[in-house]
Short mmCIF file of N, CA, C and O in Angstrom, two decimals:
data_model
loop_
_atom_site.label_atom_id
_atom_site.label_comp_id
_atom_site.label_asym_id
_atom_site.label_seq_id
_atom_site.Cartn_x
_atom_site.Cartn_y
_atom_site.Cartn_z
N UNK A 1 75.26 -0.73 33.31
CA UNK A 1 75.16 0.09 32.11
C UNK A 1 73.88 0.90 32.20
O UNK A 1 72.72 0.56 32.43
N UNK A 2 74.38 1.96 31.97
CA UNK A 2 73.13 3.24 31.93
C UNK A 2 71.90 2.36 31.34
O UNK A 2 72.10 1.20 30.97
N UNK A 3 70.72 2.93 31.27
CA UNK A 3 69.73 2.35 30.19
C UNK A 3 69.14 0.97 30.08
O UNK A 3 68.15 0.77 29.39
N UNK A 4 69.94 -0.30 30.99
CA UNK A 4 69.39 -1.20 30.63
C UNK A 4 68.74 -2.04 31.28
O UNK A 4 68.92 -3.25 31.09
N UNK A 5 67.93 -1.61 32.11
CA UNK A 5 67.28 -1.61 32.96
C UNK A 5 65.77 -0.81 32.76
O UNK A 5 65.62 0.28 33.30
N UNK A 6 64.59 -1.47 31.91
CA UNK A 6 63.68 -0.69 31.22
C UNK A 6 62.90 -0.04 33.03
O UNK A 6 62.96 -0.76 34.03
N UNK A 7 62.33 1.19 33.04
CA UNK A 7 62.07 2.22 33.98
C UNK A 7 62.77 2.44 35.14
O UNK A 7 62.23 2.85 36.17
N UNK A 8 64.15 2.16 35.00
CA UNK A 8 65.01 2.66 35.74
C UNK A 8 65.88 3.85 35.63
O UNK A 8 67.03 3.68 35.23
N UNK A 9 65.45 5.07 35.96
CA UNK A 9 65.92 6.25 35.60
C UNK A 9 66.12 7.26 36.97
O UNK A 9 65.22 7.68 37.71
N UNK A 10 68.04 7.59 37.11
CA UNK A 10 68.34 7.88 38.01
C UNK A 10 69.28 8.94 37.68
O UNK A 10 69.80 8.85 36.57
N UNK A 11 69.60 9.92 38.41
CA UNK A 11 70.39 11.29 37.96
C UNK A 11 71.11 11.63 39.23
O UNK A 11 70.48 12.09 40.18
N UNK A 12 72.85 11.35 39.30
CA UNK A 12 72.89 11.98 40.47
C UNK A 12 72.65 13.41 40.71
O UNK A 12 73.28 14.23 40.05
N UNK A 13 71.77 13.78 41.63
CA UNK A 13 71.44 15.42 42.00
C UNK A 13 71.85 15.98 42.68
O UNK A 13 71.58 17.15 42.38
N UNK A 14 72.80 15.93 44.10
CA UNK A 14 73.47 16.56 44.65
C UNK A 14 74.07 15.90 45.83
O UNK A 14 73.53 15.03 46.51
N UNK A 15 75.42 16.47 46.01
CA UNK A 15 76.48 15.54 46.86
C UNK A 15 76.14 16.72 48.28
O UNK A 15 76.62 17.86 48.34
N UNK A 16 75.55 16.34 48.95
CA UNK A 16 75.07 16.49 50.81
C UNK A 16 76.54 16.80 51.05
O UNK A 16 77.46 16.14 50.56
N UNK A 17 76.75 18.13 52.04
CA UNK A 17 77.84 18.29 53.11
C UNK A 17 77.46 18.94 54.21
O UNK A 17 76.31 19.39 54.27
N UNK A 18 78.21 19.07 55.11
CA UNK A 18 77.82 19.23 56.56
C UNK A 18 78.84 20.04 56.84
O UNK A 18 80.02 19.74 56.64
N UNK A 19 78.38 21.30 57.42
CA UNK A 19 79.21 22.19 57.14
C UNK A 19 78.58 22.79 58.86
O UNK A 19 77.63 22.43 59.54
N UNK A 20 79.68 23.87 59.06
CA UNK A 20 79.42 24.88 60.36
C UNK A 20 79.00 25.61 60.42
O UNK A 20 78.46 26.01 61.45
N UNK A 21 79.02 26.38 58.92
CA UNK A 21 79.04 27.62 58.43
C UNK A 21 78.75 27.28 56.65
O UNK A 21 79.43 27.36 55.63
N UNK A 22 77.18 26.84 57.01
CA UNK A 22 77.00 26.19 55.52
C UNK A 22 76.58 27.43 54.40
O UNK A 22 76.08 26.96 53.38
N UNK A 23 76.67 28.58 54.39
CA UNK A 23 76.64 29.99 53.65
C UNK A 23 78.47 30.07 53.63
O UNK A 23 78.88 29.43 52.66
N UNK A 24 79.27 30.50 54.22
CA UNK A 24 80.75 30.45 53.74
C UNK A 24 81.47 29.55 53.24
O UNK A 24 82.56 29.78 52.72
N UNK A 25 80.82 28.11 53.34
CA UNK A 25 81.57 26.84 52.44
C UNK A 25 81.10 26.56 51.47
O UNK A 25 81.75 25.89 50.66
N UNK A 26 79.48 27.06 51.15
CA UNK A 26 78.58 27.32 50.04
C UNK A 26 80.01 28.11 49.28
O UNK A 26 80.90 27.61 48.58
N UNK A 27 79.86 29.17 49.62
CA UNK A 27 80.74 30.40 49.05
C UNK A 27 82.03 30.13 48.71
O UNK A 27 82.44 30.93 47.87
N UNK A 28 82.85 29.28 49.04
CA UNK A 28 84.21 29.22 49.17
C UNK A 28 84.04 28.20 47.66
O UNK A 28 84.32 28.61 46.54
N UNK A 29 83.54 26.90 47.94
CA UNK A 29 82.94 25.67 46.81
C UNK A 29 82.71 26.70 45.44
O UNK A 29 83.37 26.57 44.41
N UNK A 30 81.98 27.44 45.58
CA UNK A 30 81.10 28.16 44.66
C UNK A 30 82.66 28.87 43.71
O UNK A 30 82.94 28.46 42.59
N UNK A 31 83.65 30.13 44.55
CA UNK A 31 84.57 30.57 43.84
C UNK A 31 85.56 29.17 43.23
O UNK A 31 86.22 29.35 42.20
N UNK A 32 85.59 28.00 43.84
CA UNK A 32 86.63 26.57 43.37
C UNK A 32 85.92 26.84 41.71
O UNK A 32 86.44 27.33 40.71
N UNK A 33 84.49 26.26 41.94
CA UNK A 33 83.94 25.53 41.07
C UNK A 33 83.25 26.47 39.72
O UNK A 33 82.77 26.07 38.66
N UNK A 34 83.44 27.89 40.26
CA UNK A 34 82.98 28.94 39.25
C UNK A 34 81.45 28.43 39.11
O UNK A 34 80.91 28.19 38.03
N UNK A 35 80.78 28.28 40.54
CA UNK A 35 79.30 28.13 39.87
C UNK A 35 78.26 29.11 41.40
O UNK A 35 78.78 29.92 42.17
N UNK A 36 77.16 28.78 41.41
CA UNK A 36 76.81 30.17 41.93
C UNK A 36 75.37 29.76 43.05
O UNK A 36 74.79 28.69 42.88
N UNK A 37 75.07 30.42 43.80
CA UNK A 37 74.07 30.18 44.73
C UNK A 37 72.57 29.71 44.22
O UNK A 37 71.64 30.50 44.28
N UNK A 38 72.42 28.43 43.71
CA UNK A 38 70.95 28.34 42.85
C UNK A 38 69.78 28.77 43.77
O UNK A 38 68.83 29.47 43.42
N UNK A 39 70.07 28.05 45.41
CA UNK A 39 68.93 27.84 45.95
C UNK A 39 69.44 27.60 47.67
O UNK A 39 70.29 26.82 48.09
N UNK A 40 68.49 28.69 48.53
CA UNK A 40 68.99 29.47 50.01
C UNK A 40 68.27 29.04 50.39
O UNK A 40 67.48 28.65 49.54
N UNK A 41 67.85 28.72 51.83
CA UNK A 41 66.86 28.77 52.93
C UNK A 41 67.35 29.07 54.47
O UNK A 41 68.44 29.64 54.51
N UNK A 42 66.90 28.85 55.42
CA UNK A 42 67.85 28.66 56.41
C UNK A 42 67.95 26.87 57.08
O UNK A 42 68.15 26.52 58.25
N UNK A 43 67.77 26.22 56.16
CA UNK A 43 67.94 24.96 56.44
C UNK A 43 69.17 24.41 55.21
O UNK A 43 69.76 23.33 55.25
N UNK A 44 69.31 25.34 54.31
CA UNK A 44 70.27 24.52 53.12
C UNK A 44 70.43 25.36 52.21
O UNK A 44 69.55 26.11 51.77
N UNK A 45 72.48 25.25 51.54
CA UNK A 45 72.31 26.06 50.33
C UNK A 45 72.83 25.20 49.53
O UNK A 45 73.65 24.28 49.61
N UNK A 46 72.01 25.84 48.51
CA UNK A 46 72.74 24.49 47.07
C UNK A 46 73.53 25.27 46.02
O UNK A 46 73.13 26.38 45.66
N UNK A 47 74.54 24.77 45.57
CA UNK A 47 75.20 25.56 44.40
C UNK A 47 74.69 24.47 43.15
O UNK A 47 74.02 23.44 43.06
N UNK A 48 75.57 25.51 42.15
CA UNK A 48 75.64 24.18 41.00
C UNK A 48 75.64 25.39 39.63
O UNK A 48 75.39 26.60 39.66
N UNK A 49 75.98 24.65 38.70
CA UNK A 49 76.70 25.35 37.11
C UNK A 49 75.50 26.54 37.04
O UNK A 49 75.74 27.75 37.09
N UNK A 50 74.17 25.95 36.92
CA UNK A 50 72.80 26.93 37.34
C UNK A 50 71.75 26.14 37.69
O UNK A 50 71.90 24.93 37.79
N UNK A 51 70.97 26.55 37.83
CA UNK A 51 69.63 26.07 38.55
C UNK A 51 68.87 24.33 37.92
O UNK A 51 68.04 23.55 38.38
N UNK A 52 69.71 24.37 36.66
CA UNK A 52 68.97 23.38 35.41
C UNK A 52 69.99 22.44 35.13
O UNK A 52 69.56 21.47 34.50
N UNK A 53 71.76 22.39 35.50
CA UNK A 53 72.63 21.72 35.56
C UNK A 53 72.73 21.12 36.56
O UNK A 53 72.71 21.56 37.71
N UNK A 54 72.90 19.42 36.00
CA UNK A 54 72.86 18.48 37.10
C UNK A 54 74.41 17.80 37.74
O UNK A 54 74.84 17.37 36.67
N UNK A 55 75.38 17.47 38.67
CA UNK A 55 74.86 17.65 39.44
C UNK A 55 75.09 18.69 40.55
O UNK A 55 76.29 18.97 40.63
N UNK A 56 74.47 19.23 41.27
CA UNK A 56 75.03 20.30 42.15
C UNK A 56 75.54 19.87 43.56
O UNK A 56 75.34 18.70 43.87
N UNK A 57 76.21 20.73 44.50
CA UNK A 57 76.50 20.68 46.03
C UNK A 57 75.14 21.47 46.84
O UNK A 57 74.52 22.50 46.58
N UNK A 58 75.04 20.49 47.86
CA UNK A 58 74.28 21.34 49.05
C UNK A 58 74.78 21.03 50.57
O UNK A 58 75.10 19.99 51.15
N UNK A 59 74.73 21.96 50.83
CA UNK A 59 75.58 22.48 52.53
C UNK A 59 74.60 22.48 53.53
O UNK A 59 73.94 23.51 53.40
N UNK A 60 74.29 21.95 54.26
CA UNK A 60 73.54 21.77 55.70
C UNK A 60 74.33 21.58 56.51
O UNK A 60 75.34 20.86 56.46
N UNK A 61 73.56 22.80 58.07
CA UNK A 61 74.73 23.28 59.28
C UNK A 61 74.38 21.71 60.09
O UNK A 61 73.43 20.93 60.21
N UNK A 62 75.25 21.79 60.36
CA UNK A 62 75.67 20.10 61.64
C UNK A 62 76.26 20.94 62.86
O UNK A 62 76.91 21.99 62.84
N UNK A 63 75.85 20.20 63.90
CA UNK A 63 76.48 20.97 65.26
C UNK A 63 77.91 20.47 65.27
O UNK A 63 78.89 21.12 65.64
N UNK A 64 77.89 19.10 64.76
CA UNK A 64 79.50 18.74 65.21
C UNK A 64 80.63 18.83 64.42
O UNK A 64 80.52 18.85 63.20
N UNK A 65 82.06 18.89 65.17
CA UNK A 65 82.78 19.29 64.09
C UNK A 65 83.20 17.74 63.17
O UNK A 65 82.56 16.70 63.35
N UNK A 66 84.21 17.83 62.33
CA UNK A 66 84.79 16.90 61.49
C UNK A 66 85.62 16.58 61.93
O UNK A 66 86.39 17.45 62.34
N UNK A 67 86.04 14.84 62.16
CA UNK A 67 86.39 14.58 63.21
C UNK A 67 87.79 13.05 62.63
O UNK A 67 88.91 12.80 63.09
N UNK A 68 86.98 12.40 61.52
CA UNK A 68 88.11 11.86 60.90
C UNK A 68 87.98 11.87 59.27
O UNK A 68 86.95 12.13 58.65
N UNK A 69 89.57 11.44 58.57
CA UNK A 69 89.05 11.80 56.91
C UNK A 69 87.72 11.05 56.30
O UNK A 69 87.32 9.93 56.64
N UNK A 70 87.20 11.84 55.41
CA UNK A 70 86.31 11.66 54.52
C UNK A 70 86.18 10.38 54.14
O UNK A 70 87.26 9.84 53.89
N UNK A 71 84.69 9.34 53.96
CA UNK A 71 84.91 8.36 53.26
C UNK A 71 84.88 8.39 51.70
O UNK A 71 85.27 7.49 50.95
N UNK A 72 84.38 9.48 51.38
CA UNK A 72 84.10 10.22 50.06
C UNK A 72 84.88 11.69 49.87
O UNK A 72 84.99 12.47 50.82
N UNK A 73 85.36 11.97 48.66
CA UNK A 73 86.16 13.14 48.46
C UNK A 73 85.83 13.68 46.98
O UNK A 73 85.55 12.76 46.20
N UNK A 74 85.81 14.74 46.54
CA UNK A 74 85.34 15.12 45.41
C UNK A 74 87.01 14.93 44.49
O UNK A 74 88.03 14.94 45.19
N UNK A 75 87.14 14.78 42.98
CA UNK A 75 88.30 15.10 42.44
C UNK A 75 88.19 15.48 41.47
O UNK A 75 87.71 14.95 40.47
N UNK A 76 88.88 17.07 41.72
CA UNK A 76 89.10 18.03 40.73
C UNK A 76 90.11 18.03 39.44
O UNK A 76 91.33 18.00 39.62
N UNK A 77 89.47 18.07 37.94
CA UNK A 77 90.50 17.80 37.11
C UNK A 77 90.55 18.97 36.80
O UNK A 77 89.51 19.61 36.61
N UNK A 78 92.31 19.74 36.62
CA UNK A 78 92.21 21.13 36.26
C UNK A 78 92.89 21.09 34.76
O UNK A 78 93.33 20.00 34.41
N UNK A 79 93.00 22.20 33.86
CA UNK A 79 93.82 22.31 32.73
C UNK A 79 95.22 22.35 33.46
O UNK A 79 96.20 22.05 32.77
N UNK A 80 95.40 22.67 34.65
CA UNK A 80 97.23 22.75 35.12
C UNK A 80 96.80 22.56 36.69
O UNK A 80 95.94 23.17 37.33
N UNK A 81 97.93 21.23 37.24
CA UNK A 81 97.77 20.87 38.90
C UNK A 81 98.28 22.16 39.45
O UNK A 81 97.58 22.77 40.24
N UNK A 82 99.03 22.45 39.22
CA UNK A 82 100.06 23.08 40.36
C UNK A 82 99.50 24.52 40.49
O UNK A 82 99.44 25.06 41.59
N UNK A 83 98.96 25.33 39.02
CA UNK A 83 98.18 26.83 38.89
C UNK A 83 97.00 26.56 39.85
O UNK A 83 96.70 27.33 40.77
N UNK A 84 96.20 25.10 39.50
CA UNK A 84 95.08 25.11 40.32
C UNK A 84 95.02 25.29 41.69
O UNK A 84 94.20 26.02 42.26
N UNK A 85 96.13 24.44 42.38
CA UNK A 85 96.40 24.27 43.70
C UNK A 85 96.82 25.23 44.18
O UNK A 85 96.50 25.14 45.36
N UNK A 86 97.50 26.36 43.99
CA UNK A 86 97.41 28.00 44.10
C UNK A 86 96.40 28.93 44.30
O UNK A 86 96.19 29.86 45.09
N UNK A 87 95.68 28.29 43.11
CA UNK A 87 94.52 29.40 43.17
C UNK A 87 93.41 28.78 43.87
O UNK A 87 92.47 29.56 44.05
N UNK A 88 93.22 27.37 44.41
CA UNK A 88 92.66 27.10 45.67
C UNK A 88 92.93 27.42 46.87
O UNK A 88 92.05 27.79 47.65
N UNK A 89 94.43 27.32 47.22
CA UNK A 89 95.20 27.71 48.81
C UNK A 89 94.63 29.20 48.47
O UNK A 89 93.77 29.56 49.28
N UNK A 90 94.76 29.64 47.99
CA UNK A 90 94.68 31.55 47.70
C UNK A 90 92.85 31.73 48.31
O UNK A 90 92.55 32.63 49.10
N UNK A 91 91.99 30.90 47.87
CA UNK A 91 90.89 30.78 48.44
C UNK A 91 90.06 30.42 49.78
O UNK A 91 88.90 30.58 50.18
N UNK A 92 91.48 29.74 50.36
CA UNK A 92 91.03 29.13 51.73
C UNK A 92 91.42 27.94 51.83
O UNK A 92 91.08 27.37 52.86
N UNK A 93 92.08 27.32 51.05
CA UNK A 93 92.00 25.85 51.00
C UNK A 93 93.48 25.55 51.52
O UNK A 93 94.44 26.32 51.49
N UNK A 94 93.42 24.51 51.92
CA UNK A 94 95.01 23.86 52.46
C UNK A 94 95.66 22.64 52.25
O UNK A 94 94.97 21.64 52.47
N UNK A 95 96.69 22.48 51.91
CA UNK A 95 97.53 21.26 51.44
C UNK A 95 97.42 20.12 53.01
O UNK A 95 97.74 20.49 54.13
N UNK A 96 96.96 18.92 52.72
CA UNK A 96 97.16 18.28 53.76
C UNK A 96 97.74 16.67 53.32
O UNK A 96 97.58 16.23 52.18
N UNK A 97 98.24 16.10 54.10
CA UNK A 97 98.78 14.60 53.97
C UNK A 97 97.34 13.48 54.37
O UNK A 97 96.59 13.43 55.35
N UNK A 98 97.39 13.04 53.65
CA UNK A 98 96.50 11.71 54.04
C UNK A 98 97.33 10.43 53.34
O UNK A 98 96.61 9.51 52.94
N UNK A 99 98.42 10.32 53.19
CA UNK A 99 99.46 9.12 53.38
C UNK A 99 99.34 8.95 51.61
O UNK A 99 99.30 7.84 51.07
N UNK A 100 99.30 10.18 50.91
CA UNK A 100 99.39 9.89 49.45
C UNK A 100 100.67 9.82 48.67
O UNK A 100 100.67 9.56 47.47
N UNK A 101 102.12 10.12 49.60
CA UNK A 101 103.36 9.98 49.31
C UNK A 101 103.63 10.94 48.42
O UNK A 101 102.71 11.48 47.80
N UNK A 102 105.20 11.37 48.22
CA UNK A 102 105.87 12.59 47.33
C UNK A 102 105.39 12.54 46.47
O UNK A 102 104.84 13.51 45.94
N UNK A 103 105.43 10.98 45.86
CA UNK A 103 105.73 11.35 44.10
C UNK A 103 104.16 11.30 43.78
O UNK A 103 104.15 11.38 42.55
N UNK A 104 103.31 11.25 44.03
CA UNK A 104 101.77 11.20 44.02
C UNK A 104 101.84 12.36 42.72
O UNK A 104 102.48 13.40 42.59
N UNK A 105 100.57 11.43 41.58
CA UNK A 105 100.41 12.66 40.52
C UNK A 105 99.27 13.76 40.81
O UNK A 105 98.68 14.35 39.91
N UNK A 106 99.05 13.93 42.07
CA UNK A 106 97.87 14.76 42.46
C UNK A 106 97.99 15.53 43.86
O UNK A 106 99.04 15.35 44.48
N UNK A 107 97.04 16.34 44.39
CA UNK A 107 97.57 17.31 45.54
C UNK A 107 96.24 16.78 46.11
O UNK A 107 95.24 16.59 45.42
N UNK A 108 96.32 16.57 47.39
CA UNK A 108 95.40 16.90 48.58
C UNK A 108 95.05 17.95 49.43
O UNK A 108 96.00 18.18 50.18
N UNK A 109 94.24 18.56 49.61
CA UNK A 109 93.38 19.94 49.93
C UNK A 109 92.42 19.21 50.97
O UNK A 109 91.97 18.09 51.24
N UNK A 110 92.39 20.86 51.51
CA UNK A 110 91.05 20.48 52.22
C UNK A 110 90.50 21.62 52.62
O UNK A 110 91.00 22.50 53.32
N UNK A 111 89.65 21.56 52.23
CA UNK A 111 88.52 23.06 52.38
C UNK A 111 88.26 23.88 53.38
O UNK A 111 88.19 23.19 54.39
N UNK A 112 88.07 25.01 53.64
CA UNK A 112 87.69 25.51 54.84
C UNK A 112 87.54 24.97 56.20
O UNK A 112 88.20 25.39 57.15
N UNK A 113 86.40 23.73 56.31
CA UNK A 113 86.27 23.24 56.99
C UNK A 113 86.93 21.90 57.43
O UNK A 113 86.49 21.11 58.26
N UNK A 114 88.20 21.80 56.62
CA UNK A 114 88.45 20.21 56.91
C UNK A 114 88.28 18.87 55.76
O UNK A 114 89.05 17.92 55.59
N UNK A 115 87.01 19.19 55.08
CA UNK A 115 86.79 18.28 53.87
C UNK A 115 88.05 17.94 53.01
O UNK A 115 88.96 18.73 52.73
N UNK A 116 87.96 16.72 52.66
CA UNK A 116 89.56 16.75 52.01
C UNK A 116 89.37 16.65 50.42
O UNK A 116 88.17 16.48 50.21
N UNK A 117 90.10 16.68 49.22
CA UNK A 117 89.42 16.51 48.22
C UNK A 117 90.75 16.88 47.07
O UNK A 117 91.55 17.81 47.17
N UNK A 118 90.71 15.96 46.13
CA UNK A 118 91.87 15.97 45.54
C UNK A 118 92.42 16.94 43.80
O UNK A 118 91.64 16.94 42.85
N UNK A 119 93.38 17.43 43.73
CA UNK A 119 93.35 18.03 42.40
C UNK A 119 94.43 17.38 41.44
O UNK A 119 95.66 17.48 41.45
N UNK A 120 93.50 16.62 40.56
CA UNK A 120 94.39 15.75 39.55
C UNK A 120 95.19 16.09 38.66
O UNK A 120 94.80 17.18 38.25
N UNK A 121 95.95 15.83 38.22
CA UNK A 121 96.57 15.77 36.87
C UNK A 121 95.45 16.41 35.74
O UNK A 121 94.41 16.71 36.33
N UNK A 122 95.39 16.63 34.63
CA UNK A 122 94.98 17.10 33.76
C UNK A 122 94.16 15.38 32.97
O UNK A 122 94.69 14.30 32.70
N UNK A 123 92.67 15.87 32.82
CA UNK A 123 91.89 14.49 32.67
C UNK A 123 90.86 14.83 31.92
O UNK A 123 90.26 15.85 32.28
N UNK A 124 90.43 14.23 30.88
CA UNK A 124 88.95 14.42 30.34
C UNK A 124 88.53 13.14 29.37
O UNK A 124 88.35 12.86 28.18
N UNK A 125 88.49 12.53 30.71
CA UNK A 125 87.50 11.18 30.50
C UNK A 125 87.81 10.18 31.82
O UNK A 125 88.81 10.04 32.51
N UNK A 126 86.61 9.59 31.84
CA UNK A 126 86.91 8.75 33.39
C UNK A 126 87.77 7.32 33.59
O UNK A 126 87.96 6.45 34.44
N UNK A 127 88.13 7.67 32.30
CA UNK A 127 89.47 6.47 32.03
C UNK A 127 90.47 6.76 31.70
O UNK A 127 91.20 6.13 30.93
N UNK A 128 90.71 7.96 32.34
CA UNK A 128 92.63 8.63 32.05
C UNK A 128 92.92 9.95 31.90
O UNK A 128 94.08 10.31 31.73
#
């Protein structure tokens, strides 16, 4: 439980990816998520809602490619699965199988580079 733990104070701040081309998956993330380039270097780019919203993505280049699925995956709740999953493929993104079966209430994607990451059913709360 948040809080109960007197001087224990923790915020997740940003989910690390490893990218090839960490400026075009910056970019690609950024049109998904409608949020925008806070912070560039040539070692790392970070997105996020803005500069003061917590938590954001940051992209650092890796020499190697991606090689098996994700042990971690982001999941996207949209107002509509099927509009969303359109207007992701339309962005770059691609429908892939990772053994989630037909009737599955959600779509599997995977980003530019391979990352896989799921678009749910319609959700607003972390219990349904």
């Amino acid at each position: 439980m948040r809080g109960s733990l007197i001087g224990m104070a923790v915020n997740f701040y940003t989910l690390v990816v490893d990218a090839h081309d960490k400026s075009a998956l910056a970019s690609f993330w950024c049109r998904v998520l409608d949020w925008k380039v806070v912070y560039e270097d040539d070692d790392e780019v970070t997105i996020g809602a803005d500069a003061d919203t917590l938590p954001g993505m940051c992209f650092v280049d890796v020499p190697e490619a991606k090689t098996v699925k994700n042990r971690l995956h982001i999941d996207l709740a949209p107002d509509d699965l099927e509009v969303e999953v359109e207007r992701i493929i339309g962005l770059g993104a691609r429908r892939i199988d990772v053994g989630q079966g037909p009737d599955a209430s959600w779509a599997v994607l995977a980003d530019p580079e391979g990352n896989e990451f799921c678009v749910l059913t319609p959700k607003r709360s972390l219990t349904g």
